[in-house]
PDB file of C-alpha atoms in Angstrom:
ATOM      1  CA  UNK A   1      23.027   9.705  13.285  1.00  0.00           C
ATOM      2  CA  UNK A   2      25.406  12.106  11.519  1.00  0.00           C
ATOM      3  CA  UNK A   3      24.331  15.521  11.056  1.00  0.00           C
ATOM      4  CA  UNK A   4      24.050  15.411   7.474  1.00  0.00           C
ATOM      5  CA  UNK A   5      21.545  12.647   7.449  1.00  0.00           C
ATOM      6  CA  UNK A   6      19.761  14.172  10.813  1.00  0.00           C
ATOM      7  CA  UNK A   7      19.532  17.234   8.270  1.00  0.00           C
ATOM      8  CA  UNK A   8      18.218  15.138   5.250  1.00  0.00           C
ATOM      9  CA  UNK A   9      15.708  13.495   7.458  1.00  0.00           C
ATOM     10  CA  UNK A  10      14.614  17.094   8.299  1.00  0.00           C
ATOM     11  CA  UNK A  11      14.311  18.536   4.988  1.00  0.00           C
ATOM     12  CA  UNK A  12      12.411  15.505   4.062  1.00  0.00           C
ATOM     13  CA  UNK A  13       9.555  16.330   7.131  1.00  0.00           C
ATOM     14  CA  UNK A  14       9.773  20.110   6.277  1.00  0.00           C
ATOM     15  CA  UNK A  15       9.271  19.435   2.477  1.00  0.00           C
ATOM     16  CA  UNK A  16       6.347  16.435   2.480  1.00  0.00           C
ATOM     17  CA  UNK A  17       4.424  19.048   5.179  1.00  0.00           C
ATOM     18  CA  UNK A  18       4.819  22.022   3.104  1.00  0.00           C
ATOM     19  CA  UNK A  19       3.109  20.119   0.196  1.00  0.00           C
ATOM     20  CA  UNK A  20       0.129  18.407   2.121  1.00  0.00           C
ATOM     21  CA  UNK A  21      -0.774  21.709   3.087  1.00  0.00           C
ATOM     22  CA  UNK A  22      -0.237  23.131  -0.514  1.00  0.00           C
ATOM     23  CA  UNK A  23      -2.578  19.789  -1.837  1.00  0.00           C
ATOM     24  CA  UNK A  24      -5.293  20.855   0.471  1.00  0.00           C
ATOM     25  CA  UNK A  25      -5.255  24.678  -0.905  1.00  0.00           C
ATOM     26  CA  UNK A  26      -5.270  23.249  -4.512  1.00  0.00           C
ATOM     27  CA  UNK A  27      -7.851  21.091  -3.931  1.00  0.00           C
ATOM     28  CA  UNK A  28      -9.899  24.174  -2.796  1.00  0.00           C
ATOM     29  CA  UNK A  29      -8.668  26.075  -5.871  1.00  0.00           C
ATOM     30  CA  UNK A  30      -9.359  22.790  -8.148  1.00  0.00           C
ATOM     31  CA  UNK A  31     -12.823  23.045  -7.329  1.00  0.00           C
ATOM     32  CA  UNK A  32     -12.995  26.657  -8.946  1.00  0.00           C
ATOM     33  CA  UNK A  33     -10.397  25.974 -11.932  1.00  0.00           C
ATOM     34  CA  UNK A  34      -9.609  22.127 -13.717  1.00  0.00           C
ATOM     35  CA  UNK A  35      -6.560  20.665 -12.421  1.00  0.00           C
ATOM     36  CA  UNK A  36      -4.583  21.149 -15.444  1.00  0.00           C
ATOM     37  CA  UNK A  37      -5.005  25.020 -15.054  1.00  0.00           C
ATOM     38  CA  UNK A  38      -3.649  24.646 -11.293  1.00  0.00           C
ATOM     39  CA  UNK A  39      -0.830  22.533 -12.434  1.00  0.00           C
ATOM     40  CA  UNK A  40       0.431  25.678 -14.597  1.00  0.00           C
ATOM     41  CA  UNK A  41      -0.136  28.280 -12.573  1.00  0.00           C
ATOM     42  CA  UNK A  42       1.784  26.900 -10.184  1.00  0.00           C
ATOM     43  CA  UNK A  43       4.295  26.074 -12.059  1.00  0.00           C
ATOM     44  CA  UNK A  44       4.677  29.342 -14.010  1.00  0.00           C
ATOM     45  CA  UNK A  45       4.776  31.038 -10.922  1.00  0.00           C
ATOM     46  CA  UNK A  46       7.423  28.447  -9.249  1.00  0.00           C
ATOM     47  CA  UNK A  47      10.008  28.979 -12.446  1.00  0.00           C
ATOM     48  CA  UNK A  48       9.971  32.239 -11.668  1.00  0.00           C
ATOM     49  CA  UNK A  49      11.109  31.744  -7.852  1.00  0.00           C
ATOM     50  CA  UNK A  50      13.065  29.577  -8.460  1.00  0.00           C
ATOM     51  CA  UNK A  51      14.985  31.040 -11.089  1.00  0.00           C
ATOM     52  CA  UNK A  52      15.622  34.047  -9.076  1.00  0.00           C
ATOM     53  CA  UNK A  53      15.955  32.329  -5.729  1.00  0.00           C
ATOM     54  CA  UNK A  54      19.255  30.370  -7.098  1.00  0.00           C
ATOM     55  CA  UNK A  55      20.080  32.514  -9.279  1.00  0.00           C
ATOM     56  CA  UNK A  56      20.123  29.769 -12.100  1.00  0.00           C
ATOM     57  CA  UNK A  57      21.196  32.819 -14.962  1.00  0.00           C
ATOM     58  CA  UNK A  58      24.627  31.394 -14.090  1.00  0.00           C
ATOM     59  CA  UNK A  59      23.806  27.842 -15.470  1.00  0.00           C
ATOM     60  CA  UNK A  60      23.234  29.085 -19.094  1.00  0.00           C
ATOM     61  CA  UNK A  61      26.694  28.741 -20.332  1.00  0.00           C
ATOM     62  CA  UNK A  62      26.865  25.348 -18.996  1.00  0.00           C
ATOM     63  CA  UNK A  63      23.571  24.163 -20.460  1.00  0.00           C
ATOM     64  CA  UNK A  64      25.633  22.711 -23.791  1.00  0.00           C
ATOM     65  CA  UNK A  65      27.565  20.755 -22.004  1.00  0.00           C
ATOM     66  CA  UNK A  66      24.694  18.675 -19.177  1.00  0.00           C
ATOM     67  CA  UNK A  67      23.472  15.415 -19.427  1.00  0.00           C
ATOM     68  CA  UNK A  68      20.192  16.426 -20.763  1.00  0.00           C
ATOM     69  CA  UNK A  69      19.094  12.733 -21.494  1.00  0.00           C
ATOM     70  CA  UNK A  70      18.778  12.482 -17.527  1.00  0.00           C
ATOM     71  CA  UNK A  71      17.322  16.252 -17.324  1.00  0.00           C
ATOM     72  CA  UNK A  72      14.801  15.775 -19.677  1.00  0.00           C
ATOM     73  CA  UNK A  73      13.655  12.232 -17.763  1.00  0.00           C
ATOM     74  CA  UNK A  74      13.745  14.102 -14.521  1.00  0.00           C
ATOM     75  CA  UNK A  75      11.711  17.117 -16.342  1.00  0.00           C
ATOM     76  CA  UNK A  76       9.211  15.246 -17.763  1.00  0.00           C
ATOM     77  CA  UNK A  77       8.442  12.824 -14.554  1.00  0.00           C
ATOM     78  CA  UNK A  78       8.069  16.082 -12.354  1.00  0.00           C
ATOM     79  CA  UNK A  79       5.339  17.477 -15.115  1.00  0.00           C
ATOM     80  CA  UNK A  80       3.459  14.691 -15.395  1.00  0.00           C
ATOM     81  CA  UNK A  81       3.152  13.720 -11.713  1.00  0.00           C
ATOM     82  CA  UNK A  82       1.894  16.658 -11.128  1.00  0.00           C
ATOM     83  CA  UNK A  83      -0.523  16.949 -13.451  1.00  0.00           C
ATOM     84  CA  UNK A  84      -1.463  13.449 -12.565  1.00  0.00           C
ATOM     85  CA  UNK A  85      -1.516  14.081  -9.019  1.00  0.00           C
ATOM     86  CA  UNK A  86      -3.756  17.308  -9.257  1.00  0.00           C
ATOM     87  CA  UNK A  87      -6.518  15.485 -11.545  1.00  0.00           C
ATOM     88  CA  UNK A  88      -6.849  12.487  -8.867  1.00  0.00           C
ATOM     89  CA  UNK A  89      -7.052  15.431  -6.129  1.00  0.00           C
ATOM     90  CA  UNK A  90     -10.307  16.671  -8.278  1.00  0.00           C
ATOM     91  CA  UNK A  91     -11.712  13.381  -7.872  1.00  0.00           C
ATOM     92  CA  UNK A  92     -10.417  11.990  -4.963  1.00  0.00           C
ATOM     93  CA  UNK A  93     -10.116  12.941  -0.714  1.00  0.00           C
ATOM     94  CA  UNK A  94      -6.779  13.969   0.041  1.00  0.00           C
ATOM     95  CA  UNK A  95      -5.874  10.629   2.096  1.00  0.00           C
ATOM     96  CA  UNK A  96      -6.800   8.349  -0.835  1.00  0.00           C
ATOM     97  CA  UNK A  97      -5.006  10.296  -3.624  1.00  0.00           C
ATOM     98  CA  UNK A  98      -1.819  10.702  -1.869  1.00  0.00           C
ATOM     99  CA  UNK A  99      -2.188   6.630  -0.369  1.00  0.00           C
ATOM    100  CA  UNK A 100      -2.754   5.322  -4.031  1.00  0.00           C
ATOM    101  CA  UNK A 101       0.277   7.594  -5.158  1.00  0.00           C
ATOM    102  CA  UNK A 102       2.350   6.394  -2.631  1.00  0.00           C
ATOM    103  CA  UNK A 103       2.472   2.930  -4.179  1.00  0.00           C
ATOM    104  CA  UNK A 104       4.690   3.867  -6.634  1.00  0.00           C
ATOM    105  CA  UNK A 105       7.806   5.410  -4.281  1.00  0.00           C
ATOM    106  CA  UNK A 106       7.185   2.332  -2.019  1.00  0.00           C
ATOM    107  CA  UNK A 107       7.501   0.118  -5.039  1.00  0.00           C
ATOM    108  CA  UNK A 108      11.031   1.702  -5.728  1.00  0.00           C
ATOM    109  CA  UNK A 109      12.165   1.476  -2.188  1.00  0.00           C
ATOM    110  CA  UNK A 110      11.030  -2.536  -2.336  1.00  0.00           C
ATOM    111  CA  UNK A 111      13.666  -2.925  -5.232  1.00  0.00           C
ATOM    112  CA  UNK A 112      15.939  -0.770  -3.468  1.00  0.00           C
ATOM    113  CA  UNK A 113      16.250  -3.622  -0.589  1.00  0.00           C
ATOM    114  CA  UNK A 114      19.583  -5.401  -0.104  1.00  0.00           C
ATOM    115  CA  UNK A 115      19.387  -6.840   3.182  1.00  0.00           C
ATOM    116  CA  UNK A 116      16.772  -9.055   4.227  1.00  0.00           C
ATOM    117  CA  UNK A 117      15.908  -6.693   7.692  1.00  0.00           C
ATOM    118  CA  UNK A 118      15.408  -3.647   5.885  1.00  0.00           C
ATOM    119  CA  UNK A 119      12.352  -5.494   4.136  1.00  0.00           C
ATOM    120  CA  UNK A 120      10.115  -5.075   7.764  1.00  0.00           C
ATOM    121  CA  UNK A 121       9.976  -1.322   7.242  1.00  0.00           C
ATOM    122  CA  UNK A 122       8.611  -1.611   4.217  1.00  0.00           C
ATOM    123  CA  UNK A 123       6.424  -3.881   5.152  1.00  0.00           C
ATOM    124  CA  UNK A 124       5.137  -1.632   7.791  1.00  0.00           C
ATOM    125  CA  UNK A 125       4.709   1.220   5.317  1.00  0.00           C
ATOM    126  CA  UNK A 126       3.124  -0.733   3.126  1.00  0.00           C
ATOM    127  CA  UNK A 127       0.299  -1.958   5.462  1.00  0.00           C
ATOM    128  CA  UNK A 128       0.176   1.786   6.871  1.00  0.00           C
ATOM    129  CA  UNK A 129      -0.963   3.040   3.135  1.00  0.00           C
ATOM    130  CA  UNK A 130      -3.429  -0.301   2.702  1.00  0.00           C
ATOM    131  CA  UNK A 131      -5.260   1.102   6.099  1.00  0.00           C
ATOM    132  CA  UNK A 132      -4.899   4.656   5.579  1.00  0.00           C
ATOM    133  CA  UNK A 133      -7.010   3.849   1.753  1.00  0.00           C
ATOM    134  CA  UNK A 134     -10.297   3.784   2.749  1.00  0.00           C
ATOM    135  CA  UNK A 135     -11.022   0.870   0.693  1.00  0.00           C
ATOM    136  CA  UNK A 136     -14.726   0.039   2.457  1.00  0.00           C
ATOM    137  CA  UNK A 137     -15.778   3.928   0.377  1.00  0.00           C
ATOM    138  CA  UNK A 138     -14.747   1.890  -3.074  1.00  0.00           C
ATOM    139  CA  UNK A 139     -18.293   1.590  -4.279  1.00  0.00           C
ATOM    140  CA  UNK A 140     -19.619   4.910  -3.218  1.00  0.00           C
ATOM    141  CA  UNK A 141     -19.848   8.316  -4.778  1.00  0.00           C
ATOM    142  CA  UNK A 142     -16.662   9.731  -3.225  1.00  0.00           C
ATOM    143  CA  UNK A 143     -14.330   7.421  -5.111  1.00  0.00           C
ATOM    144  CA  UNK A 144     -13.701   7.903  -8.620  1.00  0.00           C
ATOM    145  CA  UNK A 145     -12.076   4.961 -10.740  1.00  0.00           C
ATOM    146  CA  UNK A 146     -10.317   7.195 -12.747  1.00  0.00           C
ATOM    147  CA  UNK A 147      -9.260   9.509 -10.240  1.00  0.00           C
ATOM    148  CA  UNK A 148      -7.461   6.074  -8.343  1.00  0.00           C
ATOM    149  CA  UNK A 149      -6.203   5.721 -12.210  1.00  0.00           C
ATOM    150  CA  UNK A 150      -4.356   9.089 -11.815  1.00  0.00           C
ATOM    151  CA  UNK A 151      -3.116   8.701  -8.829  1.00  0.00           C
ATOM    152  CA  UNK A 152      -1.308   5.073  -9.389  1.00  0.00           C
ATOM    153  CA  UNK A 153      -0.489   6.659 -12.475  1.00  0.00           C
ATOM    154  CA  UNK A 154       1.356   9.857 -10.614  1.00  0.00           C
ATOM    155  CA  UNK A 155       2.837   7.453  -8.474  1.00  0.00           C
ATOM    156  CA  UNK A 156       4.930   5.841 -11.160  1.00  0.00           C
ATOM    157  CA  UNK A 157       5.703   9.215 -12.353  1.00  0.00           C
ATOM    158  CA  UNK A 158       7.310   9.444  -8.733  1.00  0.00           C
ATOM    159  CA  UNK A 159       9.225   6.759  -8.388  1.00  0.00           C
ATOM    160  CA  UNK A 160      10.704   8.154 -11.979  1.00  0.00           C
ATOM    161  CA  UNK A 161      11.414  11.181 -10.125  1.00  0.00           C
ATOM    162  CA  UNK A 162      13.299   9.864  -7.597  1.00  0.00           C
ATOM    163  CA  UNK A 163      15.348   7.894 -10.045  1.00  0.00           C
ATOM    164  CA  UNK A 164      16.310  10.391 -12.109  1.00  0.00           C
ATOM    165  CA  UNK A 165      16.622  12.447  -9.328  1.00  0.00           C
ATOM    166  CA  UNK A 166      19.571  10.630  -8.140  1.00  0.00           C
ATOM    167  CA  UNK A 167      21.346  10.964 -11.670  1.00  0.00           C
ATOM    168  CA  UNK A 168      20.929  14.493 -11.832  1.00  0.00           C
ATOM    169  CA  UNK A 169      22.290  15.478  -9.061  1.00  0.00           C
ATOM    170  CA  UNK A 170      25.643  13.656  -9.603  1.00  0.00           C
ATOM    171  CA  UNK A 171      25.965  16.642 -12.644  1.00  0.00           C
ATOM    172  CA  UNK A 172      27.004  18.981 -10.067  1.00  0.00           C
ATOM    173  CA  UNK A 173      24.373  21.411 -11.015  1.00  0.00           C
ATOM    174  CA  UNK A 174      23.121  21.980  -7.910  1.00  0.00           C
ATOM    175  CA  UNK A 175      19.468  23.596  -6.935  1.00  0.00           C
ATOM    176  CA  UNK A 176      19.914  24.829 -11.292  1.00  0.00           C
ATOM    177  CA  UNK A 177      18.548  21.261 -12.235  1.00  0.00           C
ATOM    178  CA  UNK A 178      15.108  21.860 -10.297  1.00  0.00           C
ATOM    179  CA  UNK A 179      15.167  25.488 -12.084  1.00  0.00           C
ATOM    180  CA  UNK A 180      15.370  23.644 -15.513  1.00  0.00           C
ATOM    181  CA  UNK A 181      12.761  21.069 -14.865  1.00  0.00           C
ATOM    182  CA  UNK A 182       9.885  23.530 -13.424  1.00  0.00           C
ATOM    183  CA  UNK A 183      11.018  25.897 -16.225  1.00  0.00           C
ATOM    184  CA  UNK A 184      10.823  23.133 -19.137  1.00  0.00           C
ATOM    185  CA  UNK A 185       7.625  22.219 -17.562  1.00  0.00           C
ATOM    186  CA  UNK A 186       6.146  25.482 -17.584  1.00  0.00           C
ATOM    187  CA  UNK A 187       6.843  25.697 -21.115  1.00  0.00           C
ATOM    188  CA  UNK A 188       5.719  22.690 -22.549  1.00  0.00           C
ATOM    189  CA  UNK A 189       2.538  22.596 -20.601  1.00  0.00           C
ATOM    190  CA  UNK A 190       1.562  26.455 -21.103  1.00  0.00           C
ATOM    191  CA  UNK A 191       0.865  26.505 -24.472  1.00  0.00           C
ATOM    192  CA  UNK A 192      -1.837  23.661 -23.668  1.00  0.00           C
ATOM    193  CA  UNK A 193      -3.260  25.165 -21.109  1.00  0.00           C
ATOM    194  CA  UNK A 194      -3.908  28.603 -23.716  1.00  0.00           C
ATOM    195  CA  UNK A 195      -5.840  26.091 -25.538  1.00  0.00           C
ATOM    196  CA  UNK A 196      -7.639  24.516 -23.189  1.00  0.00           C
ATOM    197  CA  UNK A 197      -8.651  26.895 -20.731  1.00  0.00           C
ATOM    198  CA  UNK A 198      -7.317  30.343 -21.256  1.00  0.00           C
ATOM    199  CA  UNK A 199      -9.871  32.045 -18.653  1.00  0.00           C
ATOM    200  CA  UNK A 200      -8.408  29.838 -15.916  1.00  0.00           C
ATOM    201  CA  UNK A 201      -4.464  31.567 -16.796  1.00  0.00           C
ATOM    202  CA  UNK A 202      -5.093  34.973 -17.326  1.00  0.00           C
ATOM    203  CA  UNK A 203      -7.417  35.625 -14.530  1.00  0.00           C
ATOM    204  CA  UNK A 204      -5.640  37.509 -11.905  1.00  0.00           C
ATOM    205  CA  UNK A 205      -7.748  36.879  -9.400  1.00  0.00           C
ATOM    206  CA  UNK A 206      -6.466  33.394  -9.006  1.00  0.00           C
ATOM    207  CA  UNK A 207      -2.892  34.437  -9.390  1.00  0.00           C
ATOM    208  CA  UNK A 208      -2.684  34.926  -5.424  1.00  0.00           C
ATOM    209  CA  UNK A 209      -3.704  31.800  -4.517  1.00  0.00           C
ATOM    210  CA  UNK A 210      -1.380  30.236  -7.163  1.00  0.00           C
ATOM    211  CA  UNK A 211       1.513  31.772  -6.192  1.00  0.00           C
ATOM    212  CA  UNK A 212       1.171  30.797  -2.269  1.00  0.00           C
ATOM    213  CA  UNK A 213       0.537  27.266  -4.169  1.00  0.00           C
ATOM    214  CA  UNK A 214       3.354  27.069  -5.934  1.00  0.00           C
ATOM    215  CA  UNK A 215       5.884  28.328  -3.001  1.00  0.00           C
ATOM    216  CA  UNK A 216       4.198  25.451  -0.535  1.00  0.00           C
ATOM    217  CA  UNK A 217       4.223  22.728  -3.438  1.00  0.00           C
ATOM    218  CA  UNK A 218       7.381  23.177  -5.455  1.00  0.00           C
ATOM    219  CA  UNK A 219       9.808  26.313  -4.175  1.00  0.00           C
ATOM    220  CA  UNK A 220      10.409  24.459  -1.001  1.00  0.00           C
ATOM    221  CA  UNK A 221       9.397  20.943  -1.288  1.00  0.00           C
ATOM    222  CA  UNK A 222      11.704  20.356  -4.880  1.00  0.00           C
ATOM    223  CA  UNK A 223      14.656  22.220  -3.216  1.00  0.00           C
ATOM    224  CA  UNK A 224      14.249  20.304  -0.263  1.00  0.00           C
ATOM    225  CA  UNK A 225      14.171  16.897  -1.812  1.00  0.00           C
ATOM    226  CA  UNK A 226      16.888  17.359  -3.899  1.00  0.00           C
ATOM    227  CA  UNK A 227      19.134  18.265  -1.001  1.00  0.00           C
ATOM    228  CA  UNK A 228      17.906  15.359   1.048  1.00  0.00           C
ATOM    229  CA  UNK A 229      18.688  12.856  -2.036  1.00  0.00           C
ATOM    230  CA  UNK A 230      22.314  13.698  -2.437  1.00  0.00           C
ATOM    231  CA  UNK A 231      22.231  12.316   1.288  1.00  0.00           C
ATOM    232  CA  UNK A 232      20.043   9.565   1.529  1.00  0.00           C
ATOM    233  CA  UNK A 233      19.898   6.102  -0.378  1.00  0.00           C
ATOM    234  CA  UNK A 234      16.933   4.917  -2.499  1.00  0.00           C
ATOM    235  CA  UNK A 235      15.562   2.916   0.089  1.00  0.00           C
ATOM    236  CA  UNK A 236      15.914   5.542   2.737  1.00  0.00           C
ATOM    237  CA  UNK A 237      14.127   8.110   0.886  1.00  0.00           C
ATOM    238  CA  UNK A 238      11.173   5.733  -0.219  1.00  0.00           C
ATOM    239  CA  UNK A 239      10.659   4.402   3.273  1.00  0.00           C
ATOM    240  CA  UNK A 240      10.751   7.663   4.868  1.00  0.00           C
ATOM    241  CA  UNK A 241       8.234   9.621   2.522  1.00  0.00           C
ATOM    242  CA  UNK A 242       5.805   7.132   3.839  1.00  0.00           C
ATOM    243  CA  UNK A 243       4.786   9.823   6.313  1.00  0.00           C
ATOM    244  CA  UNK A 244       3.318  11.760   2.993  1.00  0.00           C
ATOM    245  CA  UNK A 245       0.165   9.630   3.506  1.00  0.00           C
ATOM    246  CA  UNK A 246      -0.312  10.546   6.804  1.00  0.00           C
ATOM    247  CA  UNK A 247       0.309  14.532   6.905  1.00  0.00           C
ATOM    248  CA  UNK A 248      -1.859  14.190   3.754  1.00  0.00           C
ATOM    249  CA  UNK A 249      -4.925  13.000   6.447  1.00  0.00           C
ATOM    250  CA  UNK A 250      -3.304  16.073   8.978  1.00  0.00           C
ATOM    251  CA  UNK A 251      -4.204  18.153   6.467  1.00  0.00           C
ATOM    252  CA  UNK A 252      -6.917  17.359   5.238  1.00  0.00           C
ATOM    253  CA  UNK A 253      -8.247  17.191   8.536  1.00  0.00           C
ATOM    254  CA  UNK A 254      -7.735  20.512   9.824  1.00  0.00           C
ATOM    255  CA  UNK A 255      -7.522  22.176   6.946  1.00  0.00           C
ATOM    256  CA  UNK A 256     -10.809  20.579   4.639  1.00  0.00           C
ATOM    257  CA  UNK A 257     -12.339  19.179   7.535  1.00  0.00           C
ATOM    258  CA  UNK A 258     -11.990  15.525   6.482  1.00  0.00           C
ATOM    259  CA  UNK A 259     -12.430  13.048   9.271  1.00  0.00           C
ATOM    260  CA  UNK A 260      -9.741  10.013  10.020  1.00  0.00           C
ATOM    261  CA  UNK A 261     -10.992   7.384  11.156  1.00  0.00           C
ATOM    262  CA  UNK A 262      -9.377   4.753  14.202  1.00  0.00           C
ATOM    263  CA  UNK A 263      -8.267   2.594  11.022  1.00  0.00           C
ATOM    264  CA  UNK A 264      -6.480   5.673   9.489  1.00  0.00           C
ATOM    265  CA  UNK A 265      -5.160   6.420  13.260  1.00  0.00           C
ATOM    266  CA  UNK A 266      -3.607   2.603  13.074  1.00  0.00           C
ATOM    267  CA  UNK A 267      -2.381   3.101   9.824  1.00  0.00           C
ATOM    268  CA  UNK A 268      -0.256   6.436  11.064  1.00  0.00           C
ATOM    269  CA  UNK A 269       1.360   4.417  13.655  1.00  0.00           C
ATOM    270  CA  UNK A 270       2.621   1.733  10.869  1.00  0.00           C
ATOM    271  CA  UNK A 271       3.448   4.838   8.582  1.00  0.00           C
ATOM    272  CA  UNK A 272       5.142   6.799  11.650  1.00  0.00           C
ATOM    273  CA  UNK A 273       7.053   3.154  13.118  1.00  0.00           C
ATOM    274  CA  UNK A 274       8.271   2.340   8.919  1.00  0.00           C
ATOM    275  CA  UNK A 275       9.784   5.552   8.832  1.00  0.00           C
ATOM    276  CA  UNK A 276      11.520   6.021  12.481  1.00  0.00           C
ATOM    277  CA  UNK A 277      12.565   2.034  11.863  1.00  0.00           C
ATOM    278  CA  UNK A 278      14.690   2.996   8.734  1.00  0.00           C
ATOM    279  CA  UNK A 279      16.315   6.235  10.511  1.00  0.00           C
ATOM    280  CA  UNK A 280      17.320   3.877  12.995  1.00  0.00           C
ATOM    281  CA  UNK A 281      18.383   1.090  11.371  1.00  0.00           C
ATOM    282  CA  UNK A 282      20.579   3.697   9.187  1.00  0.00           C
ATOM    283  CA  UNK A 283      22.237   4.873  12.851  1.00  0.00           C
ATOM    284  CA  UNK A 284      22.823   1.440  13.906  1.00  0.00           C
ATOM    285  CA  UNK A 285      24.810   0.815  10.188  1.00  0.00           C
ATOM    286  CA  UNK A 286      27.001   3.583  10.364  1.00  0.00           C
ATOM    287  CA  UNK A 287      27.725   2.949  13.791  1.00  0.00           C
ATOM    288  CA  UNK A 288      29.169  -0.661  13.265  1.00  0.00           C
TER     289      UNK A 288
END
């Protein structure tokens, strides 16, 4: 495997960890604030960071002159899966909100197929996220209809992301494009949040939390992906971020105490075997 794709692969582990364990501190946080008031916390605080960390004050002059068409897209999908994804976290586990959303990178990777062999990774992540959903818990309290609506629903905002993801980065704006997407997403959703629940924003005693939040969930996991998809194709991406499901049990396990049962176990070995098949496969590609 060339280094560059070894690296990708990496920065795609490092940044799918980083936000389990940020999920599992939201959900603790959603259960004192709504999700909505999460969502902008962290993303006030993350425009901040990463406005500094890249130093985006050089972009300005150039903002005339971008493809905003694709920046707004890629703006608006980051927003609203995340909004999405925190109100299925208030109603969901961890394992099943992150599963259902999964569905919707997976379906992008599925049209991303051109030769028939790549389809048996898939495959394998797909029945990895059907067993990691604890479908059997469908009628009782712990599953919420609407939450699963959310989280399909974040999904599709995803696979958007990735998408547009790919056609921002070819504008040669570097890390700047993630600044302007957290930034015009902070913005648009602030005011709303003032209306809604202004108690939840200007509390500072939340701001902690919300900060550590927002450097877990977005600082490194947005700079991360967008490095790994200037390297990586559509399907590679998709197939691989089928380990999201399971670090999403990891963490819930040890860090909210929610059990995984030998289905879930099976279904991390289908998750794990999709996403080492595709690295693989890759190798073997560039090698002949």
């Amino acid at each position: 495997m060339p280094n560059s794709t070894l690296i990708a692969v990496i920065a795609m582990l490092l940044s799918m960890t980083c936000y389990q364990i940020s999920a599992s501190f939201a959900k603790q946080l959603i259960a004192v604030l709504d999700p909505l008031s999460v969502t902008i916390l962290r993303l006030c605080f993350a425009s901040i960071l990463v406005f500094i960390m890249f130093r985006s004050w050089k972009i300005l002059r150039k903002l005339p002159v971008l493809a905003w068409r694709d920046l707004l897209c890629y703006s608006a999908a980051l927003a609203l899966m995340n909004v999405l994804f925190y109100m299925s976290l208030g109603k969901l586990p961890q394992g099943i909100a992150v599963g259902l959303e999964f569905i919707g990178p997976l379906g992008l990777a599925l049209l991303s197929i051109q030769q028939r062999s790549d389809s048996i990774w898939v495959l394998f992540a797909i029945l990895g996220i059907a067993l990691m959903v604890p479908w059997q818990d469908a009628a009782q309290a712990n599953f919420s209809l609407l939450g699963a609506v959310f989280a399909l629903s974040a999904g599709l905002c995803w696979a958007f992301y990735i998408y547009f993801g790919h056609k921002v980065v070819r504008q040669n704006i570097g890390m700047h494009a993630l600044t302007i997407a957290i930034t015009l997403s902070a913005v648009v959703l602030l005011p709303v949040g003032l209306i809604h629940q202004p108690q939840h924003l200007l509390q500072p005693a939340f701001w902690p939390k919300a900060l550590l939040i927002a450097v877990l969930a977005t600082v490194i996991p947005y700079a991360l992906d967008l490095f790994a998809l200037q390297r990586l194709t559509k399907l590679s991406y998709g197939t691989l971020s089928s380990l999201s499901p399971a670090l999403a049990a990891l963490a819930g396990l040890i860090l909210l105490h929610e059990q995984i049962t030998a289905l879930q176990w099976l279904a991390l070995g289908c998750v794990i075997l999709a996403s080492i098949g595709v690295t693989f496969k890759k190798k073997v590609d560039l090698a002949t």
